[in-house]
């Protein structure tokens, strides 16, 4: 069969024309060591995914395929955390468009068998059948007959997947994922007020929909205010809106605006008091939600967390282990994104270079642990060589910082 590769937000998409994933032999992504294959066959988990329409874009972790008519699931999955994702697709004769991606994090144990059916109404996989022990037992007993319809886990991407998620524990997933358990590329929004009839709008003192708008502004104001459907929102840690303590002097406010350690410590105290390094799990979770789940909110939160971590001078001196591991996390993450991705198309500024420039400046301070300073120098050299980023230019932030003081606070 003819095999075609294309890239999709950092994910390799494999389309095998004719056979596609019908026998799923192409899913493994290359020759596998026989001993490893035998161990995975005996100890690996199995996802039985029934009724997935032909042409659906389906993937696990860092690889995606278009499924064929005989596809029934994925076998030989290494135990641990995985991200199963799919996108409904029209048939080629109907345009072949692919819908938004949805996904779910799965924490799999050795020899686990999970069962899901395709929900044609929601155009998504429904795992409720996995709660039916009798049905799961029946499927487990028939795995040998199903085997030829199951594609092997793409072991060639396992190392990359682990490097991107080694700090994402089951606890991190449970705390951060939506209550629905679904990671959706597009937000599921509903009106704040349900006003389906003209009389409903009249009762709310709102203009009738059957009257003509007199301006663009009026038209925009008539649009319903939307909110996320309850249970579908990602539950990221809340970044402190105030960088300084209550009652701070103007000098303290200025200092806290330049060194974000106070805000970082507030976040760590609130969410990760027992183990500050767990914030790196959240950083990885947000990154994967964006990179593979196509969730833009994940990218925005990743940037906010990274900004907070990199601009905390005092914390860099005090939290040696946190920052040593941050460098490792960033090393793997930045290898998955084009170097110009972070450039603002309007200002031409690169968010990442300006943020990391401050981190490297703070990490070179004499008060920083020697091992961390050495690691930061090597990481800086790596990024300079690989991406040709310039960390030596004088940042705009060297200009005087204008800080707005709270109401009632007067500079002496």
mmCIF file of C-alpha atoms in Angstrom:
data_model
loop_
_atom_site.group_PDB
_atom_site.id
_atom_site.type_symbol
_atom_site.label_atom_id
_atom_site.label_comp_id
_atom_site.label_asym_id
_atom_site.label_seq_id
_atom_site.Cartn_x
_atom_site.Cartn_y
_atom_site.Cartn_z
ATOM 1 C CA UNK A 1 0.000 0.000 0.000
ATOM 2 C CA UNK A 2 1.006 3.611 -0.502
ATOM 3 C CA UNK A 3 2.043 5.247 2.777
ATOM 4 C CA UNK A 4 1.935 9.023 3.227
ATOM 5 C CA UNK A 5 3.265 11.047 6.149
ATOM 6 C CA UNK A 6 2.262 14.571 7.048
ATOM 7 C CA UNK A 7 2.697 16.717 10.158
ATOM 8 C CA UNK A 8 -0.164 17.873 12.337
ATOM 9 C CA UNK A 9 0.693 20.184 15.261
ATOM 10 C CA UNK A 10 3.808 18.206 16.033
ATOM 11 C CA UNK A 11 2.095 14.839 15.567
ATOM 12 C CA UNK A 12 3.097 12.476 12.808
ATOM 13 C CA UNK A 13 0.052 11.368 10.858
ATOM 14 C CA UNK A 14 0.244 8.083 8.990
ATOM 15 C CA UNK A 15 -2.182 7.433 6.173
ATOM 16 C CA UNK A 16 -1.888 4.030 4.485
ATOM 17 C CA UNK A 17 -3.878 4.275 1.311
ATOM 18 C CA UNK A 18 -5.932 1.209 0.467
ATOM 19 C CA UNK A 19 -5.169 -0.749 3.615
ATOM 20 C CA UNK A 20 -4.991 2.316 5.894
ATOM 21 C CA UNK A 21 -5.042 0.762 9.385
ATOM 22 C CA UNK A 22 -7.247 -2.155 8.353
ATOM 23 C CA UNK A 23 -4.766 -4.741 9.565
ATOM 24 C CA UNK A 24 -2.950 -2.073 11.614
ATOM 25 C CA UNK A 25 0.471 -3.536 10.844
ATOM 26 C CA UNK A 26 1.769 -0.044 10.134
ATOM 27 C CA UNK A 27 0.896 1.259 13.577
ATOM 28 C CA UNK A 28 3.997 -0.059 15.304
ATOM 29 C CA UNK A 29 6.159 2.383 13.354
ATOM 30 C CA UNK A 30 9.032 0.033 12.526
ATOM 31 C CA UNK A 31 10.604 -3.284 13.478
ATOM 32 C CA UNK A 32 10.277 -4.193 17.149
ATOM 33 C CA UNK A 33 12.642 -6.374 19.111
ATOM 34 C CA UNK A 34 10.979 -9.846 19.334
ATOM 35 C CA UNK A 35 11.594 -10.114 23.092
ATOM 36 C CA UNK A 36 10.098 -6.677 23.673
ATOM 37 C CA UNK A 37 7.146 -7.540 21.460
ATOM 38 C CA UNK A 38 6.535 -10.736 23.454
ATOM 39 C CA UNK A 39 6.688 -8.863 26.782
ATOM 40 C CA UNK A 40 4.315 -6.158 25.559
ATOM 41 C CA UNK A 41 1.951 -8.764 24.172
ATOM 42 C CA UNK A 42 1.814 -10.531 27.535
ATOM 43 C CA UNK A 43 1.929 -7.517 29.887
ATOM 44 C CA UNK A 44 0.702 -4.635 27.731
ATOM 45 C CA UNK A 45 -2.738 -3.078 28.025
ATOM 46 C CA UNK A 46 -5.385 -3.267 25.289
ATOM 47 C CA UNK A 47 -7.899 -0.687 24.119
ATOM 48 C CA UNK A 48 -10.846 -2.255 22.310
ATOM 49 C CA UNK A 49 -12.491 0.539 20.324
ATOM 50 C CA UNK A 50 -15.585 -0.678 18.515
ATOM 51 C CA UNK A 51 -17.550 1.022 15.768
ATOM 52 C CA UNK A 52 -14.988 3.717 14.925
ATOM 53 C CA UNK A 53 -15.951 4.902 11.411
ATOM 54 C CA UNK A 54 -13.470 4.394 8.609
ATOM 55 C CA UNK A 55 -11.447 7.552 7.969
ATOM 56 C CA UNK A 56 -11.633 8.761 11.577
ATOM 57 C CA UNK A 57 -8.371 10.345 12.707
ATOM 58 C CA UNK A 58 -7.317 8.463 15.830
ATOM 59 C CA UNK A 59 -4.109 8.469 17.800
ATOM 60 C CA UNK A 60 -2.440 7.538 21.031
ATOM 61 C CA UNK A 61 0.240 9.687 22.631
ATOM 62 C CA UNK A 62 2.506 11.109 19.936
ATOM 63 C CA UNK A 63 1.175 9.355 16.831
ATOM 64 C CA UNK A 64 -2.010 9.581 14.783
ATOM 65 C CA UNK A 65 -3.589 7.492 12.022
ATOM 66 C CA UNK A 66 -6.639 7.358 9.837
ATOM 67 C CA UNK A 67 -8.406 4.124 10.727
ATOM 68 C CA UNK A 68 -9.534 1.578 8.182
ATOM 69 C CA UNK A 69 -12.634 -0.632 7.950
ATOM 70 C CA UNK A 70 -11.226 -3.497 10.056
ATOM 71 C CA UNK A 71 -9.834 -1.411 12.939
ATOM 72 C CA UNK A 72 -10.958 -2.562 16.396
ATOM 73 C CA UNK A 73 -8.418 -1.006 18.745
ATOM 74 C CA UNK A 74 -4.821 -0.873 19.983
ATOM 75 C CA UNK A 75 -2.823 -3.619 21.728
ATOM 76 C CA UNK A 76 0.578 -4.019 23.438
ATOM 77 C CA UNK A 77 0.317 -0.641 25.182
ATOM 78 C CA UNK A 78 3.054 -0.115 27.807
ATOM 79 C CA UNK A 79 1.601 0.429 31.308
ATOM 80 C CA UNK A 80 1.470 4.047 32.453
ATOM 81 C CA UNK A 81 -0.040 7.327 31.362
ATOM 82 C CA UNK A 82 -1.331 7.675 27.789
ATOM 83 C CA UNK A 83 -3.408 10.157 25.804
ATOM 84 C CA UNK A 84 -5.982 8.718 23.399
ATOM 85 C CA UNK A 85 -7.377 11.241 20.933
ATOM 86 C CA UNK A 86 -9.626 11.274 17.897
ATOM 87 C CA UNK A 87 -11.230 13.552 15.325
ATOM 88 C CA UNK A 88 -14.388 12.615 13.427
ATOM 89 C CA UNK A 89 -14.108 12.846 9.659
ATOM 90 C CA UNK A 90 -16.544 13.017 6.759
ATOM 91 C CA UNK A 91 -16.196 10.409 4.054
ATOM 92 C CA UNK A 92 -14.125 11.398 1.036
ATOM 93 C CA UNK A 93 -17.251 11.719 -1.070
ATOM 94 C CA UNK A 94 -18.651 14.205 1.459
ATOM 95 C CA UNK A 95 -15.611 16.460 1.541
ATOM 96 C CA UNK A 96 -13.354 14.504 3.898
ATOM 97 C CA UNK A 97 -13.177 17.315 6.472
ATOM 98 C CA UNK A 98 -11.803 16.480 9.917
ATOM 99 C CA UNK A 99 -13.542 17.745 13.044
ATOM 100 C CA UNK A 100 -11.973 19.180 16.210
ATOM 101 C CA UNK A 101 -9.872 16.848 18.311
ATOM 102 C CA UNK A 102 -11.048 15.361 21.601
ATOM 103 C CA UNK A 103 -8.979 13.211 23.889
ATOM 104 C CA UNK A 104 -8.776 11.480 27.222
ATOM 105 C CA UNK A 105 -5.864 10.679 29.529
ATOM 106 C CA UNK A 106 -5.698 7.006 30.518
ATOM 107 C CA UNK A 107 -3.613 5.530 33.349
ATOM 108 C CA UNK A 108 -3.190 1.919 32.244
ATOM 109 C CA UNK A 109 -2.027 -1.051 34.306
ATOM 110 C CA UNK A 110 -0.408 -4.249 33.012
ATOM 111 C CA UNK A 111 -2.911 -6.414 31.088
ATOM 112 C CA UNK A 112 -5.655 -3.800 31.392
ATOM 113 C CA UNK A 113 -8.520 -4.105 28.906
ATOM 114 C CA UNK A 114 -10.616 -0.986 28.315
ATOM 115 C CA UNK A 115 -13.678 -1.058 26.103
ATOM 116 C CA UNK A 116 -15.207 1.877 24.240
ATOM 117 C CA UNK A 117 -17.939 2.227 21.635
ATOM 118 C CA UNK A 118 -18.176 4.985 19.060
ATOM 119 C CA UNK A 119 -20.986 7.437 19.869
ATOM 120 C CA UNK A 120 -22.260 8.616 16.488
ATOM 121 C CA UNK A 121 -24.255 11.444 18.091
ATOM 122 C CA UNK A 122 -21.303 12.928 19.988
ATOM 123 C CA UNK A 123 -18.805 11.760 17.331
ATOM 124 C CA UNK A 124 -16.531 10.532 20.084
ATOM 125 C CA UNK A 125 -15.555 7.406 21.974
ATOM 126 C CA UNK A 126 -17.692 6.409 24.946
ATOM 127 C CA UNK A 127 -15.890 4.378 27.623
ATOM 128 C CA UNK A 128 -18.967 3.676 29.760
ATOM 129 C CA UNK A 129 -18.871 0.022 28.628
ATOM 130 C CA UNK A 130 -15.609 -0.355 30.579
ATOM 131 C CA UNK A 131 -17.695 -0.161 33.762
ATOM 132 C CA UNK A 132 -19.592 -3.309 32.750
ATOM 133 C CA UNK A 133 -17.461 -6.107 34.185
ATOM 134 C CA UNK A 134 -19.332 -8.851 32.328
ATOM 135 C CA UNK A 135 -18.888 -7.171 28.957
ATOM 136 C CA UNK A 136 -15.201 -6.482 29.616
ATOM 137 C CA UNK A 137 -14.685 -10.117 30.696
ATOM 138 C CA UNK A 138 -16.352 -11.281 27.477
ATOM 139 C CA UNK A 139 -14.072 -9.054 25.396
ATOM 140 C CA UNK A 140 -10.990 -10.189 27.329
ATOM 141 C CA UNK A 141 -11.883 -13.821 26.663
ATOM 142 C CA UNK A 142 -12.142 -13.090 22.941
ATOM 143 C CA UNK A 143 -8.934 -11.060 22.570
ATOM 144 C CA UNK A 144 -7.224 -13.813 20.588
ATOM 145 C CA UNK A 145 -9.948 -13.636 17.936
ATOM 146 C CA UNK A 146 -9.738 -9.815 17.947
ATOM 147 C CA UNK A 147 -5.954 -9.755 17.695
ATOM 148 C CA UNK A 148 -5.717 -9.364 13.913
ATOM 149 C CA UNK A 149 -7.941 -6.282 14.117
ATOM 150 C CA UNK A 150 -5.821 -4.583 16.788
ATOM 151 C CA UNK A 151 -2.908 -2.310 15.914
ATOM 152 C CA UNK A 152 0.273 -2.500 18.034
ATOM 153 C CA UNK A 153 1.220 0.524 20.110
ATOM 154 C CA UNK A 154 3.689 2.798 18.206
ATOM 155 C CA UNK A 155 6.685 1.898 20.354
ATOM 156 C CA UNK A 156 9.023 4.112 18.311
ATOM 157 C CA UNK A 157 7.506 7.239 19.911
ATOM 158 C CA UNK A 158 7.375 5.933 23.487
ATOM 159 C CA UNK A 159 10.691 7.501 24.502
ATOM 160 C CA UNK A 160 9.574 10.919 23.233
ATOM 161 C CA UNK A 161 6.182 10.579 24.926
ATOM 162 C CA UNK A 162 7.770 9.682 28.268
ATOM 163 C CA UNK A 163 10.196 12.610 28.009
ATOM 164 C CA UNK A 164 7.225 14.970 27.633
ATOM 165 C CA UNK A 165 5.117 13.490 30.446
ATOM 166 C CA UNK A 166 7.470 11.922 33.002
ATOM 167 C CA UNK A 167 6.171 14.292 35.698
ATOM 168 C CA UNK A 168 2.481 14.005 34.825
ATOM 169 C CA UNK A 169 1.131 11.620 37.447
ATOM 170 C CA UNK A 170 -2.378 10.244 37.757
ATOM 171 C CA UNK A 171 -2.909 12.745 40.581
ATOM 172 C CA UNK A 172 -1.874 15.647 38.322
ATOM 173 C CA UNK A 173 -4.286 14.489 35.616
ATOM 174 C CA UNK A 174 -7.184 14.100 38.058
ATOM 175 C CA UNK A 175 -6.572 17.561 39.512
ATOM 176 C CA UNK A 176 -6.221 19.419 36.221
ATOM 177 C CA UNK A 177 -8.428 17.711 33.641
ATOM 178 C CA UNK A 178 -12.069 18.787 33.220
ATOM 179 C CA UNK A 179 -14.579 17.024 35.449
ATOM 180 C CA UNK A 180 -15.978 15.458 32.276
ATOM 181 C CA UNK A 181 -12.600 13.800 31.692
ATOM 182 C CA UNK A 182 -12.565 15.042 28.090
ATOM 183 C CA UNK A 183 -9.833 17.282 26.637
ATOM 184 C CA UNK A 184 -11.495 19.242 23.814
ATOM 185 C CA UNK A 185 -9.728 21.381 21.208
ATOM 186 C CA UNK A 186 -12.727 23.717 21.010
ATOM 187 C CA UNK A 187 -14.451 25.037 24.116
ATOM 188 C CA UNK A 188 -17.978 23.786 24.776
ATOM 189 C CA UNK A 189 -19.829 27.042 25.465
ATOM 190 C CA UNK A 190 -23.440 27.855 26.262
ATOM 191 C CA UNK A 191 -25.275 31.202 26.721
ATOM 192 C CA UNK A 192 -25.126 32.721 30.196
ATOM 193 C CA UNK A 193 -28.839 33.454 29.811
ATOM 194 C CA UNK A 194 -31.122 31.254 27.742
ATOM 195 C CA UNK A 195 -33.374 33.642 25.835
ATOM 196 C CA UNK A 196 -34.834 31.646 22.939
ATOM 197 C CA UNK A 197 -37.962 33.798 22.511
ATOM 198 C CA UNK A 198 -38.502 37.513 21.921
ATOM 199 C CA UNK A 199 -40.636 37.742 25.060
ATOM 200 C CA UNK A 200 -37.701 36.403 27.106
ATOM 201 C CA UNK A 201 -35.558 39.298 25.877
ATOM 202 C CA UNK A 202 -38.286 41.820 26.650
ATOM 203 C CA UNK A 203 -38.503 40.557 30.230
ATOM 204 C CA UNK A 204 -34.742 41.111 30.584
ATOM 205 C CA UNK A 205 -35.064 44.687 29.216
ATOM 206 C CA UNK A 206 -33.101 43.674 26.122
ATOM 207 C CA UNK A 207 -33.916 44.843 22.559
ATOM 208 C CA UNK A 208 -36.043 42.530 20.447
ATOM 209 C CA UNK A 209 -34.226 40.423 17.865
ATOM 210 C CA UNK A 210 -36.735 41.300 15.164
ATOM 211 C CA UNK A 211 -35.777 44.997 15.218
ATOM 212 C CA UNK A 212 -32.990 46.313 13.002
ATOM 213 C CA UNK A 213 -29.619 47.162 14.553
ATOM 214 C CA UNK A 214 -28.593 50.791 14.179
ATOM 215 C CA UNK A 215 -24.844 50.170 14.516
ATOM 216 C CA UNK A 216 -22.204 47.474 14.631
ATOM 217 C CA UNK A 217 -21.778 48.143 18.350
ATOM 218 C CA UNK A 218 -25.465 47.510 18.987
ATOM 219 C CA UNK A 219 -25.299 44.306 16.948
ATOM 220 C CA UNK A 220 -22.356 43.023 18.967
ATOM 221 C CA UNK A 221 -24.086 43.901 22.230
ATOM 222 C CA UNK A 222 -27.078 41.813 21.179
ATOM 223 C CA UNK A 223 -24.976 38.688 20.819
ATOM 224 C CA UNK A 224 -25.435 36.367 23.804
ATOM 225 C CA UNK A 225 -22.716 36.300 26.444
ATOM 226 C CA UNK A 226 -21.234 32.813 26.499
ATOM 227 C CA UNK A 227 -19.715 30.686 29.250
ATOM 228 C CA UNK A 228 -18.025 27.307 29.395
ATOM 229 C CA UNK A 229 -20.361 24.397 29.960
ATOM 230 C CA UNK A 230 -19.941 23.240 33.540
ATOM 231 C CA UNK A 231 -17.516 20.349 33.846
ATOM 232 C CA UNK A 232 -15.697 20.976 30.547
ATOM 233 C CA UNK A 233 -13.129 23.549 31.671
ATOM 234 C CA UNK A 234 -9.495 22.683 32.370
ATOM 235 C CA UNK A 235 -8.755 23.238 36.061
ATOM 236 C CA UNK A 236 -5.307 24.813 35.921
ATOM 237 C CA UNK A 237 -3.749 26.471 38.952
ATOM 238 C CA UNK A 238 -4.784 30.091 39.231
ATOM 239 C CA UNK A 239 -1.893 32.468 38.540
ATOM 240 C CA UNK A 240 -1.869 35.185 41.251
ATOM 241 C CA UNK A 241 -3.245 38.466 39.893
ATOM 242 C CA UNK A 242 -1.364 40.465 42.540
ATOM 243 C CA UNK A 243 2.417 40.094 42.615
ATOM 244 C CA UNK A 244 2.960 41.729 46.018
ATOM 245 C CA UNK A 245 1.666 41.238 49.569
ATOM 246 C CA UNK A 246 -1.092 43.331 51.112
ATOM 247 C CA UNK A 247 0.228 46.496 52.695
ATOM 248 C CA UNK A 248 3.397 46.497 50.617
ATOM 249 C CA UNK A 249 5.342 49.719 50.328
ATOM 250 C CA UNK A 250 5.944 51.274 46.877
ATOM 251 C CA UNK A 251 9.507 49.950 46.946
ATOM 252 C CA UNK A 252 8.272 46.435 47.732
ATOM 253 C CA UNK A 253 5.662 46.626 44.951
ATOM 254 C CA UNK A 254 8.365 47.619 42.476
ATOM 255 C CA UNK A 255 10.642 44.797 43.656
ATOM 256 C CA UNK A 256 7.841 42.205 43.410
ATOM 257 C CA UNK A 257 7.037 43.379 39.899
ATOM 258 C CA UNK A 258 10.631 42.749 38.822
ATOM 259 C CA UNK A 259 11.126 39.520 40.808
ATOM 260 C CA UNK A 260 7.999 37.336 40.727
ATOM 261 C CA UNK A 261 9.129 35.057 43.555
ATOM 262 C CA UNK A 262 6.340 36.266 45.867
ATOM 263 C CA UNK A 263 3.655 35.328 43.311
ATOM 264 C CA UNK A 264 5.350 31.977 42.600
ATOM 265 C CA UNK A 265 5.547 31.173 46.303
ATOM 266 C CA UNK A 266 1.842 31.997 46.693
ATOM 267 C CA UNK A 267 1.000 29.539 43.910
ATOM 268 C CA UNK A 268 3.253 26.831 45.335
ATOM 269 C CA UNK A 269 1.848 27.312 48.853
ATOM 270 C CA UNK A 270 -1.710 27.010 47.551
ATOM 271 C CA UNK A 271 -1.355 24.068 45.176
ATOM 272 C CA UNK A 272 1.986 22.311 45.706
ATOM 273 C CA UNK A 273 2.968 22.932 49.313
ATOM 274 C CA UNK A 274 4.030 19.327 49.934
ATOM 275 C CA UNK A 275 6.087 18.991 46.729
ATOM 276 C CA UNK A 276 6.939 22.142 44.724
ATOM 277 C CA UNK A 277 8.329 20.033 41.861
ATOM 278 C CA UNK A 278 4.770 18.954 41.006
ATOM 279 C CA UNK A 279 4.320 22.314 39.297
ATOM 280 C CA UNK A 280 6.484 20.823 36.531
ATOM 281 C CA UNK A 281 3.808 18.156 36.062
ATOM 282 C CA UNK A 282 1.308 20.929 35.450
ATOM 283 C CA UNK A 283 3.721 22.580 33.006
ATOM 284 C CA UNK A 284 3.983 19.299 31.082
ATOM 285 C CA UNK A 285 0.219 18.689 31.232
ATOM 286 C CA UNK A 286 -0.514 22.129 29.764
ATOM 287 C CA UNK A 287 2.087 21.613 27.035
ATOM 288 C CA UNK A 288 0.694 18.217 25.976
ATOM 289 C CA UNK A 289 -2.864 19.558 25.974
ATOM 290 C CA UNK A 290 -1.699 22.168 23.468
ATOM 291 C CA UNK A 291 0.798 20.168 21.414
ATOM 292 C CA UNK A 292 -1.277 17.000 20.981
ATOM 293 C CA UNK A 293 -4.753 17.986 22.192
ATOM 294 C CA UNK A 294 -4.733 21.229 20.135
ATOM 295 C CA UNK A 295 -6.045 23.166 23.158
ATOM 296 C CA UNK A 296 -4.917 26.788 22.859
ATOM 297 C CA UNK A 297 -5.736 27.442 26.521
ATOM 298 C CA UNK A 298 -3.010 24.923 27.364
ATOM 299 C CA UNK A 299 -0.455 27.003 25.475
ATOM 300 C CA UNK A 300 -1.508 30.210 27.229
ATOM 301 C CA UNK A 301 -1.262 28.598 30.654
ATOM 302 C CA UNK A 302 2.117 27.066 29.776
ATOM 303 C CA UNK A 303 3.397 30.543 28.896
ATOM 304 C CA UNK A 304 2.061 32.037 32.126
ATOM 305 C CA UNK A 305 3.637 29.321 34.286
ATOM 306 C CA UNK A 306 6.935 29.589 32.444
ATOM 307 C CA UNK A 307 6.956 33.367 32.803
ATOM 308 C CA UNK A 308 6.337 33.020 36.534
ATOM 309 C CA UNK A 309 9.106 30.441 36.977
ATOM 310 C CA UNK A 310 11.715 32.235 34.862
ATOM 311 C CA UNK A 311 11.213 35.681 36.369
ATOM 312 C CA UNK A 312 11.525 34.611 40.018
ATOM 313 C CA UNK A 313 15.078 35.583 40.953
ATOM 314 C CA UNK A 314 14.894 34.739 44.651
ATOM 315 C CA UNK A 315 13.224 31.376 43.969
ATOM 316 C CA UNK A 316 15.994 30.455 41.494
ATOM 317 C CA UNK A 317 18.505 30.883 44.322
ATOM 318 C CA UNK A 318 16.422 28.910 46.831
ATOM 319 C CA UNK A 319 14.764 26.154 44.752
ATOM 320 C CA UNK A 320 17.754 24.361 43.219
ATOM 321 C CA UNK A 321 16.015 21.055 42.430
ATOM 322 C CA UNK A 322 12.970 22.762 40.927
ATOM 323 C CA UNK A 323 15.048 24.703 38.428
ATOM 324 C CA UNK A 324 17.429 21.873 37.570
ATOM 325 C CA UNK A 325 14.399 19.819 36.590
ATOM 326 C CA UNK A 326 12.756 22.775 34.816
ATOM 327 C CA UNK A 327 15.720 22.902 32.434
ATOM 328 C CA UNK A 328 15.266 19.185 31.659
ATOM 329 C CA UNK A 329 11.540 19.650 31.022
ATOM 330 C CA UNK A 330 12.151 22.609 28.712
ATOM 331 C CA UNK A 331 14.923 20.782 26.848
ATOM 332 C CA UNK A 332 12.437 18.126 25.718
ATOM 333 C CA UNK A 333 9.532 20.492 25.126
ATOM 334 C CA UNK A 334 11.402 22.994 22.987
ATOM 335 C CA UNK A 335 12.642 20.206 20.747
ATOM 336 C CA UNK A 336 9.054 19.729 19.528
ATOM 337 C CA UNK A 337 8.279 23.269 18.382
ATOM 338 C CA UNK A 338 9.617 25.303 15.408
ATOM 339 C CA UNK A 339 12.001 28.076 16.515
ATOM 340 C CA UNK A 340 9.823 30.882 15.108
ATOM 341 C CA UNK A 341 6.647 29.609 16.763
ATOM 342 C CA UNK A 342 6.896 31.996 19.708
ATOM 343 C CA UNK A 343 7.406 35.132 17.618
ATOM 344 C CA UNK A 344 4.548 37.621 17.934
ATOM 345 C CA UNK A 345 3.314 38.291 14.388
ATOM 346 C CA UNK A 346 2.610 41.936 15.263
ATOM 347 C CA UNK A 347 5.558 43.000 17.430
ATOM 348 C CA UNK A 348 8.045 40.432 16.068
ATOM 349 C CA UNK A 349 9.123 39.858 19.674
ATOM 350 C CA UNK A 350 9.906 36.289 20.732
ATOM 351 C CA UNK A 351 8.182 35.558 24.040
ATOM 352 C CA UNK A 352 10.457 32.647 24.795
ATOM 353 C CA UNK A 353 13.800 34.334 24.178
ATOM 354 C CA UNK A 354 12.875 37.334 26.319
ATOM 355 C CA UNK A 355 11.581 35.085 29.113
ATOM 356 C CA UNK A 356 14.574 32.740 29.055
ATOM 357 C CA UNK A 357 16.950 35.693 28.826
ATOM 358 C CA UNK A 358 15.802 36.800 32.263
ATOM 359 C CA UNK A 359 16.102 33.254 33.575
ATOM 360 C CA UNK A 360 19.683 32.920 32.313
ATOM 361 C CA UNK A 361 20.549 36.312 33.791
ATOM 362 C CA UNK A 362 19.149 35.359 37.204
ATOM 363 C CA UNK A 363 20.728 31.871 37.025
ATOM 364 C CA UNK A 364 24.189 33.387 36.506
ATOM 365 C CA UNK A 365 24.029 35.192 39.852
ATOM 366 C CA UNK A 366 26.762 34.273 42.404
ATOM 367 C CA UNK A 367 24.043 33.291 44.889
ATOM 368 C CA UNK A 368 22.798 30.466 42.638
ATOM 369 C CA UNK A 369 23.889 26.848 43.196
ATOM 370 C CA UNK A 370 27.011 26.002 41.158
ATOM 371 C CA UNK A 371 25.395 22.950 39.533
ATOM 372 C CA UNK A 372 22.373 24.960 38.457
ATOM 373 C CA UNK A 373 24.529 27.743 37.050
ATOM 374 C CA UNK A 374 26.538 25.211 35.049
ATOM 375 C CA UNK A 375 23.381 23.502 33.736
ATOM 376 C CA UNK A 376 21.872 26.857 32.748
ATOM 377 C CA UNK A 377 25.018 27.810 30.801
ATOM 378 C CA UNK A 378 24.896 24.523 28.872
ATOM 379 C CA UNK A 379 21.185 24.906 28.152
ATOM 380 C CA UNK A 380 21.710 28.451 26.932
ATOM 381 C CA UNK A 381 24.496 27.291 24.614
ATOM 382 C CA UNK A 382 22.281 24.472 23.302
ATOM 383 C CA UNK A 383 19.420 26.840 22.473
ATOM 384 C CA UNK A 384 21.768 29.370 20.896
ATOM 385 C CA UNK A 385 23.267 26.701 18.636
ATOM 386 C CA UNK A 386 20.014 24.916 17.749
ATOM 387 C CA UNK A 387 17.668 27.869 17.279
ATOM 388 C CA UNK A 388 20.187 30.704 16.804
ATOM 389 C CA UNK A 389 18.417 32.686 19.492
ATOM 390 C CA UNK A 390 20.344 35.682 20.818
ATOM 391 C CA UNK A 391 20.260 35.908 24.604
ATOM 392 C CA UNK A 392 22.913 38.624 24.799
ATOM 393 C CA UNK A 393 20.911 41.579 23.465
ATOM 394 C CA UNK A 394 19.868 44.168 26.023
ATOM 395 C CA UNK A 395 16.266 43.378 26.879
ATOM 396 C CA UNK A 396 13.678 46.121 26.735
ATOM 397 C CA UNK A 397 12.992 45.301 30.365
ATOM 398 C CA UNK A 398 16.275 46.986 31.265
ATOM 399 C CA UNK A 399 14.450 50.260 30.725
ATOM 400 C CA UNK A 400 12.869 51.818 33.820
ATOM 401 C CA UNK A 401 9.893 49.762 34.989
ATOM 402 C CA UNK A 402 6.659 51.697 35.391
ATOM 403 C CA UNK A 403 4.616 50.164 38.192
ATOM 404 C CA UNK A 404 1.046 51.174 38.967
ATOM 405 C CA UNK A 405 0.587 51.542 42.713
ATOM 406 C CA UNK A 406 -2.610 50.420 44.414
ATOM 407 C CA UNK A 407 -5.171 53.078 45.155
ATOM 408 C CA UNK A 408 -4.239 55.000 48.283
ATOM 409 C CA UNK A 409 -0.521 54.138 48.189
ATOM 410 C CA UNK A 410 1.702 57.191 47.746
ATOM 411 C CA UNK A 411 5.357 57.187 46.725
ATOM 412 C CA UNK A 412 7.560 58.975 49.287
#
